[in-house]
């Protein structure tokens, strides 16, 4: 169960807007008002479990994203739905930092109950690249706090954007990974990640489609 909870916590970190996929570390960006996107990705965790995630996002107001996420585990594990609001505190500026708050709740379908979480995200334009960090406090159904912290460096290289990241969570092995994303058609992004957690490989492949 700890491995499954670790997978879900990392998935929650990956619920993001704008530059989110394929980062596990959430950023402080949101969509422009009236813009929506749908992220779909298949992932494999360190324990071998495989999940399919579908996450539509819409921005009804400036600086606000509303996200609904469905996670299905193919190996017989729990299925969950997550609902969250991402509120940008300060707008992005060149060679500066901006911030966002994330509030959400996860509902499990196999009697696990609800699990709530709150996160503080920071994104900093460093000129040569962008530094993201996210501190998450996730409270499980028993009321226990399961904090996690992640940091990522993102760099654009021509048509490709690459990143390197590390995520640590209480009672779990840290994750270290790399990823790539690229726009292949107007509004359509392909992305992938590969990493290690506890000496075992983790990876994901996904798409992100943005529209108005």
PDB file of C-alpha atoms in Angstrom:
ATOM      1  CA  UNK A   1       0.000   0.000   0.000  1.00  0.00           C
ATOM      2  CA  UNK A   2       2.872   2.428   0.734  1.00  0.00           C
ATOM      3  CA  UNK A   3       4.145   1.937  -2.814  1.00  0.00           C
ATOM      4  CA  UNK A   4       0.706   2.691  -4.231  1.00  0.00           C
ATOM      5  CA  UNK A   5       0.369   5.799  -2.064  1.00  0.00           C
ATOM      6  CA  UNK A   6       3.826   6.884  -3.205  1.00  0.00           C
ATOM      7  CA  UNK A   7       2.763   6.483  -6.842  1.00  0.00           C
ATOM      8  CA  UNK A   8      -0.392   8.524  -6.254  1.00  0.00           C
ATOM      9  CA  UNK A   9       1.528  11.278  -4.428  1.00  0.00           C
ATOM     10  CA  UNK A  10       3.916  11.567  -7.377  1.00  0.00           C
ATOM     11  CA  UNK A  11       0.935  11.625  -9.725  1.00  0.00           C
ATOM     12  CA  UNK A  12      -0.582  14.472  -7.711  1.00  0.00           C
ATOM     13  CA  UNK A  13       2.666  16.388  -8.054  1.00  0.00           C
ATOM     14  CA  UNK A  14       2.312  15.863 -11.771  1.00  0.00           C
ATOM     15  CA  UNK A  15      -1.095  17.504 -11.952  1.00  0.00           C
ATOM     16  CA  UNK A  16      -0.060  20.803 -13.448  1.00  0.00           C
ATOM     17  CA  UNK A  17      -0.971  23.414 -16.002  1.00  0.00           C
ATOM     18  CA  UNK A  18       0.930  24.882 -18.922  1.00  0.00           C
ATOM     19  CA  UNK A  19       4.414  23.333 -18.789  1.00  0.00           C
ATOM     20  CA  UNK A  20       3.380  20.509 -16.458  1.00  0.00           C
ATOM     21  CA  UNK A  21       3.799  17.269 -18.378  1.00  0.00           C
ATOM     22  CA  UNK A  22       6.086  15.409 -18.233  1.00  0.00           C
ATOM     23  CA  UNK A  23       7.281  16.899 -14.936  1.00  0.00           C
ATOM     24  CA  UNK A  24       6.418  15.140 -11.684  1.00  0.00           C
ATOM     25  CA  UNK A  25       7.281  18.405  -9.907  1.00  0.00           C
ATOM     26  CA  UNK A  26       4.360  20.797 -10.282  1.00  0.00           C
ATOM     27  CA  UNK A  27       4.991  24.355 -11.495  1.00  0.00           C
ATOM     28  CA  UNK A  28       3.373  27.711 -10.728  1.00  0.00           C
ATOM     29  CA  UNK A  29       1.909  28.242 -14.209  1.00  0.00           C
ATOM     30  CA  UNK A  30      -1.753  28.246 -15.216  1.00  0.00           C
ATOM     31  CA  UNK A  31      -3.601  28.433 -18.513  1.00  0.00           C
ATOM     32  CA  UNK A  32      -4.791  31.725 -19.969  1.00  0.00           C
ATOM     33  CA  UNK A  33      -8.437  32.502 -19.232  1.00  0.00           C
ATOM     34  CA  UNK A  34     -10.768  30.462 -21.432  1.00  0.00           C
ATOM     35  CA  UNK A  35      -8.059  27.950 -22.417  1.00  0.00           C
ATOM     36  CA  UNK A  36      -8.363  24.227 -21.677  1.00  0.00           C
ATOM     37  CA  UNK A  37      -6.092  21.226 -22.077  1.00  0.00           C
ATOM     38  CA  UNK A  38      -6.286  17.467 -21.604  1.00  0.00           C
ATOM     39  CA  UNK A  39      -3.300  15.443 -20.414  1.00  0.00           C
ATOM     40  CA  UNK A  40      -3.311  11.676 -21.003  1.00  0.00           C
ATOM     41  CA  UNK A  41      -0.398   9.518 -19.904  1.00  0.00           C
ATOM     42  CA  UNK A  42       0.534   5.919 -19.197  1.00  0.00           C
ATOM     43  CA  UNK A  43       3.067   5.306 -16.434  1.00  0.00           C
ATOM     44  CA  UNK A  44       4.913   2.486 -14.694  1.00  0.00           C
ATOM     45  CA  UNK A  45       5.854   2.796 -11.004  1.00  0.00           C
ATOM     46  CA  UNK A  46       8.859   1.300  -9.208  1.00  0.00           C
ATOM     47  CA  UNK A  47       6.775  -1.641  -7.934  1.00  0.00           C
ATOM     48  CA  UNK A  48       5.760  -2.546 -11.499  1.00  0.00           C
ATOM     49  CA  UNK A  49       2.185  -1.239 -11.288  1.00  0.00           C
ATOM     50  CA  UNK A  50       0.871   0.481 -14.416  1.00  0.00           C
ATOM     51  CA  UNK A  51      -1.619   3.320 -14.506  1.00  0.00           C
ATOM     52  CA  UNK A  52      -3.492   5.373 -17.087  1.00  0.00           C
ATOM     53  CA  UNK A  53      -4.219   8.992 -16.143  1.00  0.00           C
ATOM     54  CA  UNK A  54      -6.608  11.385 -17.892  1.00  0.00           C
ATOM     55  CA  UNK A  55      -6.600  14.958 -16.592  1.00  0.00           C
ATOM     56  CA  UNK A  56      -8.689  17.732 -18.208  1.00  0.00           C
ATOM     57  CA  UNK A  57      -7.964  21.305 -17.087  1.00  0.00           C
ATOM     58  CA  UNK A  58      -9.885  24.548 -17.692  1.00  0.00           C
ATOM     59  CA  UNK A  59      -9.217  28.161 -16.714  1.00  0.00           C
ATOM     60  CA  UNK A  60     -12.542  29.986 -16.108  1.00  0.00           C
ATOM     61  CA  UNK A  61     -10.893  33.055 -14.542  1.00  0.00           C
ATOM     62  CA  UNK A  62      -7.483  34.743 -14.812  1.00  0.00           C
ATOM     63  CA  UNK A  63      -4.953  32.929 -12.627  1.00  0.00           C
ATOM     64  CA  UNK A  64      -7.225  29.959 -11.841  1.00  0.00           C
ATOM     65  CA  UNK A  65      -7.125  26.399 -13.173  1.00  0.00           C
ATOM     66  CA  UNK A  66      -9.722  23.755 -12.307  1.00  0.00           C
ATOM     67  CA  UNK A  67      -8.499  20.182 -12.766  1.00  0.00           C
ATOM     68  CA  UNK A  68     -10.264  16.808 -12.707  1.00  0.00           C
ATOM     69  CA  UNK A  69      -8.034  13.727 -12.810  1.00  0.00           C
ATOM     70  CA  UNK A  70      -8.941  10.054 -13.219  1.00  0.00           C
ATOM     71  CA  UNK A  71      -6.266   7.429 -12.427  1.00  0.00           C
ATOM     72  CA  UNK A  72      -6.853   3.777 -13.340  1.00  0.00           C
ATOM     73  CA  UNK A  73      -4.469   1.064 -12.127  1.00  0.00           C
ATOM     74  CA  UNK A  74      -4.250  -1.921 -14.493  1.00  0.00           C
ATOM     75  CA  UNK A  75      -2.719  -4.329 -11.966  1.00  0.00           C
ATOM     76  CA  UNK A  76      -5.861  -4.496  -9.822  1.00  0.00           C
ATOM     77  CA  UNK A  77      -4.952  -1.604  -7.543  1.00  0.00           C
ATOM     78  CA  UNK A  78      -7.202   1.278  -6.517  1.00  0.00           C
ATOM     79  CA  UNK A  79      -8.833   3.673  -8.941  1.00  0.00           C
ATOM     80  CA  UNK A  80      -9.143   7.304  -7.919  1.00  0.00           C
ATOM     81  CA  UNK A  81     -10.535  10.660  -8.962  1.00  0.00           C
ATOM     82  CA  UNK A  82      -8.848  13.899  -7.948  1.00  0.00           C
ATOM     83  CA  UNK A  83     -10.341  17.392  -8.063  1.00  0.00           C
ATOM     84  CA  UNK A  84      -8.241  20.471  -7.455  1.00  0.00           C
ATOM     85  CA  UNK A  85      -7.999  24.220  -7.874  1.00  0.00           C
ATOM     86  CA  UNK A  86      -4.701  25.875  -8.778  1.00  0.00           C
ATOM     87  CA  UNK A  87      -4.503  29.582  -7.952  1.00  0.00           C
ATOM     88  CA  UNK A  88      -1.654  31.745  -9.192  1.00  0.00           C
ATOM     89  CA  UNK A  89      -0.543  34.236  -6.533  1.00  0.00           C
ATOM     90  CA  UNK A  90       1.805  36.267  -8.753  1.00  0.00           C
ATOM     91  CA  UNK A  91       2.028  36.453 -12.553  1.00  0.00           C
ATOM     92  CA  UNK A  92       5.132  35.232 -14.434  1.00  0.00           C
ATOM     93  CA  UNK A  93       7.804  37.814 -15.209  1.00  0.00           C
ATOM     94  CA  UNK A  94      11.047  37.562 -17.147  1.00  0.00           C
ATOM     95  CA  UNK A  95      14.022  36.617 -14.922  1.00  0.00           C
ATOM     96  CA  UNK A  96      11.810  36.524 -11.829  1.00  0.00           C
ATOM     97  CA  UNK A  97       9.876  34.059  -9.668  1.00  0.00           C
ATOM     98  CA  UNK A  98       6.118  33.541  -9.415  1.00  0.00           C
ATOM     99  CA  UNK A  99       4.002  31.443  -7.071  1.00  0.00           C
ATOM    100  CA  UNK A 100       0.808  29.382  -6.920  1.00  0.00           C
ATOM    101  CA  UNK A 101      -1.325  27.506  -4.374  1.00  0.00           C
ATOM    102  CA  UNK A 102      -2.980  24.165  -5.081  1.00  0.00           C
ATOM    103  CA  UNK A 103      -5.920  22.778  -3.075  1.00  0.00           C
ATOM    104  CA  UNK A 104      -7.454  19.388  -3.802  1.00  0.00           C
ATOM    105  CA  UNK A 105      -9.006  16.125  -2.696  1.00  0.00           C
ATOM    106  CA  UNK A 106      -8.687  12.521  -3.937  1.00  0.00           C
ATOM    107  CA  UNK A 107     -11.571  10.052  -3.771  1.00  0.00           C
ATOM    108  CA  UNK A 108     -10.751   6.327  -3.912  1.00  0.00           C
ATOM    109  CA  UNK A 109     -13.166   3.769  -5.347  1.00  0.00           C
ATOM    110  CA  UNK A 110     -12.266   0.771  -3.163  1.00  0.00           C
ATOM    111  CA  UNK A 111     -13.301   2.010   0.249  1.00  0.00           C
ATOM    112  CA  UNK A 112     -10.109   3.937   0.970  1.00  0.00           C
ATOM    113  CA  UNK A 113     -11.947   7.195   1.703  1.00  0.00           C
ATOM    114  CA  UNK A 114     -10.921  10.733   0.821  1.00  0.00           C
ATOM    115  CA  UNK A 115      -7.428  12.165   0.960  1.00  0.00           C
ATOM    116  CA  UNK A 116      -6.858  15.933   0.851  1.00  0.00           C
ATOM    117  CA  UNK A 117      -3.758  17.903  -0.046  1.00  0.00           C
ATOM    118  CA  UNK A 118      -2.395  21.426  -0.313  1.00  0.00           C
ATOM    119  CA  UNK A 119       0.699  22.526  -2.226  1.00  0.00           C
ATOM    120  CA  UNK A 120       2.822  25.628  -2.654  1.00  0.00           C
ATOM    121  CA  UNK A 121       4.551  25.927  -6.047  1.00  0.00           C
ATOM    122  CA  UNK A 122       7.337  28.222  -7.232  1.00  0.00           C
ATOM    123  CA  UNK A 123       8.680  28.767 -10.758  1.00  0.00           C
ATOM    124  CA  UNK A 124      11.723  30.968 -11.415  1.00  0.00           C
ATOM    125  CA  UNK A 125      12.901  32.183 -14.832  1.00  0.00           C
ATOM    126  CA  UNK A 126      16.699  32.019 -14.596  1.00  0.00           C
ATOM    127  CA  UNK A 127      17.361  33.276 -18.118  1.00  0.00           C
ATOM    128  CA  UNK A 128      19.112  30.104 -19.296  1.00  0.00           C
ATOM    129  CA  UNK A 129      16.311  27.871 -17.980  1.00  0.00           C
ATOM    130  CA  UNK A 130      13.519  27.584 -15.421  1.00  0.00           C
ATOM    131  CA  UNK A 131      13.655  26.269 -11.855  1.00  0.00           C
ATOM    132  CA  UNK A 132      10.482  24.724 -10.393  1.00  0.00           C
ATOM    133  CA  UNK A 133       9.828  23.603  -6.830  1.00  0.00           C
ATOM    134  CA  UNK A 134       6.736  22.215  -5.093  1.00  0.00           C
ATOM    135  CA  UNK A 135       6.045  21.475  -1.427  1.00  0.00           C
ATOM    136  CA  UNK A 136       3.020  19.212  -0.899  1.00  0.00           C
ATOM    137  CA  UNK A 137       1.212  18.345   2.321  1.00  0.00           C
ATOM    138  CA  UNK A 138      -1.040  15.354   1.612  1.00  0.00           C
ATOM    139  CA  UNK A 139      -3.334  14.156   4.416  1.00  0.00           C
ATOM    140  CA  UNK A 140      -4.534  10.567   4.085  1.00  0.00           C
ATOM    141  CA  UNK A 141      -7.852   9.055   5.179  1.00  0.00           C
ATOM    142  CA  UNK A 142      -6.424   8.299   8.658  1.00  0.00           C
ATOM    143  CA  UNK A 143      -5.408  11.947   9.122  1.00  0.00           C
ATOM    144  CA  UNK A 144      -1.671  11.306   8.752  1.00  0.00           C
ATOM    145  CA  UNK A 145       0.395  13.966   7.017  1.00  0.00           C
ATOM    146  CA  UNK A 146       2.535  12.632   4.150  1.00  0.00           C
ATOM    147  CA  UNK A 147       4.642  15.595   2.982  1.00  0.00           C
ATOM    148  CA  UNK A 148       6.694  15.606  -0.205  1.00  0.00           C
ATOM    149  CA  UNK A 149       9.057  18.062  -1.848  1.00  0.00           C
ATOM    150  CA  UNK A 150      10.284  18.256  -5.408  1.00  0.00           C
ATOM    151  CA  UNK A 151      12.651  20.414  -7.437  1.00  0.00           C
ATOM    152  CA  UNK A 152      13.210  20.469 -11.211  1.00  0.00           C
ATOM    153  CA  UNK A 153      15.331  22.288 -13.774  1.00  0.00           C
ATOM    154  CA  UNK A 154      13.725  22.809 -17.195  1.00  0.00           C
ATOM    155  CA  UNK A 155      15.670  23.799 -20.328  1.00  0.00           C
ATOM    156  CA  UNK A 156      14.482  24.533 -23.872  1.00  0.00           C
ATOM    157  CA  UNK A 157      16.736  23.301 -26.696  1.00  0.00           C
ATOM    158  CA  UNK A 158      15.281  24.187 -30.085  1.00  0.00           C
ATOM    159  CA  UNK A 159      12.010  22.284 -30.571  1.00  0.00           C
ATOM    160  CA  UNK A 160      12.611  20.169 -27.459  1.00  0.00           C
ATOM    161  CA  UNK A 161      12.240  20.973 -23.761  1.00  0.00           C
ATOM    162  CA  UNK A 162      14.170  18.772 -21.329  1.00  0.00           C
ATOM    163  CA  UNK A 163      14.171  18.557 -17.555  1.00  0.00           C
ATOM    164  CA  UNK A 164      15.905  16.866 -14.644  1.00  0.00           C
ATOM    165  CA  UNK A 165      14.112  16.517 -11.313  1.00  0.00           C
ATOM    166  CA  UNK A 166      14.112  14.970  -7.863  1.00  0.00           C
ATOM    167  CA  UNK A 167      11.109  14.230  -5.625  1.00  0.00           C
ATOM    168  CA  UNK A 168      11.275  13.117  -1.996  1.00  0.00           C
ATOM    169  CA  UNK A 169       8.347  11.902   0.122  1.00  0.00           C
ATOM    170  CA  UNK A 170       8.190  10.805   3.758  1.00  0.00           C
ATOM    171  CA  UNK A 171       8.479   7.007   4.191  1.00  0.00           C
ATOM    172  CA  UNK A 172       9.333   6.501   0.481  1.00  0.00           C
ATOM    173  CA  UNK A 173      12.495   6.291  -1.572  1.00  0.00           C
ATOM    174  CA  UNK A 174      13.339   9.501  -3.462  1.00  0.00           C
ATOM    175  CA  UNK A 175      12.718   9.677  -7.201  1.00  0.00           C
ATOM    176  CA  UNK A 176      15.277  11.101  -9.636  1.00  0.00           C
ATOM    177  CA  UNK A 177      14.335  11.418 -13.283  1.00  0.00           C
ATOM    178  CA  UNK A 178      14.691  13.124 -16.654  1.00  0.00           C
ATOM    179  CA  UNK A 179      12.140  13.940 -19.323  1.00  0.00           C
ATOM    180  CA  UNK A 180      11.515  15.420 -22.771  1.00  0.00           C
ATOM    181  CA  UNK A 181       8.542  17.110 -24.437  1.00  0.00           C
ATOM    182  CA  UNK A 182       7.891  18.525 -27.886  1.00  0.00           C
ATOM    183  CA  UNK A 183       4.980  20.091 -29.796  1.00  0.00           C
ATOM    184  CA  UNK A 184       4.280  17.895 -32.833  1.00  0.00           C
ATOM    185  CA  UNK A 185       1.141  19.670 -34.115  1.00  0.00           C
ATOM    186  CA  UNK A 186      -0.573  22.957 -33.192  1.00  0.00           C
ATOM    187  CA  UNK A 187      -1.844  22.406 -29.652  1.00  0.00           C
ATOM    188  CA  UNK A 188      -0.545  18.818 -29.392  1.00  0.00           C
ATOM    189  CA  UNK A 189       2.444  17.836 -27.249  1.00  0.00           C
ATOM    190  CA  UNK A 190       4.155  14.443 -26.921  1.00  0.00           C
ATOM    191  CA  UNK A 191       6.233  13.754 -23.816  1.00  0.00           C
ATOM    192  CA  UNK A 192       8.059  11.103 -21.841  1.00  0.00           C
ATOM    193  CA  UNK A 193      10.012  10.554 -18.629  1.00  0.00           C
ATOM    194  CA  UNK A 194      12.459   8.001 -17.257  1.00  0.00           C
ATOM    195  CA  UNK A 195      13.846   7.751 -13.745  1.00  0.00           C
ATOM    196  CA  UNK A 196      14.844   5.656 -10.749  1.00  0.00           C
ATOM    197  CA  UNK A 197      13.132   5.182  -7.392  1.00  0.00           C
ATOM    198  CA  UNK A 198      14.717   2.839  -4.870  1.00  0.00           C
ATOM    199  CA  UNK A 199      16.984   1.467  -7.597  1.00  0.00           C
ATOM    200  CA  UNK A 200      14.040   0.522  -9.826  1.00  0.00           C
ATOM    201  CA  UNK A 201      13.029   2.138 -13.106  1.00  0.00           C
ATOM    202  CA  UNK A 202       9.956   4.347 -13.481  1.00  0.00           C
ATOM    203  CA  UNK A 203       8.736   5.886 -16.724  1.00  0.00           C
ATOM    204  CA  UNK A 204       5.767   7.474 -18.475  1.00  0.00           C
ATOM    205  CA  UNK A 205       4.589   8.355 -21.973  1.00  0.00           C
ATOM    206  CA  UNK A 206       1.891  10.917 -22.638  1.00  0.00           C
ATOM    207  CA  UNK A 207       0.192  13.617 -24.648  1.00  0.00           C
ATOM    208  CA  UNK A 208      -1.178  17.065 -23.902  1.00  0.00           C
ATOM    209  CA  UNK A 209      -3.777  18.705 -26.141  1.00  0.00           C
ATOM    210  CA  UNK A 210      -4.497  22.423 -25.637  1.00  0.00           C
ATOM    211  CA  UNK A 211      -7.550  24.194 -27.074  1.00  0.00           C
ATOM    212  CA  UNK A 212     -10.051  27.057 -26.576  1.00  0.00           C
TER     213      UNK A 212
END
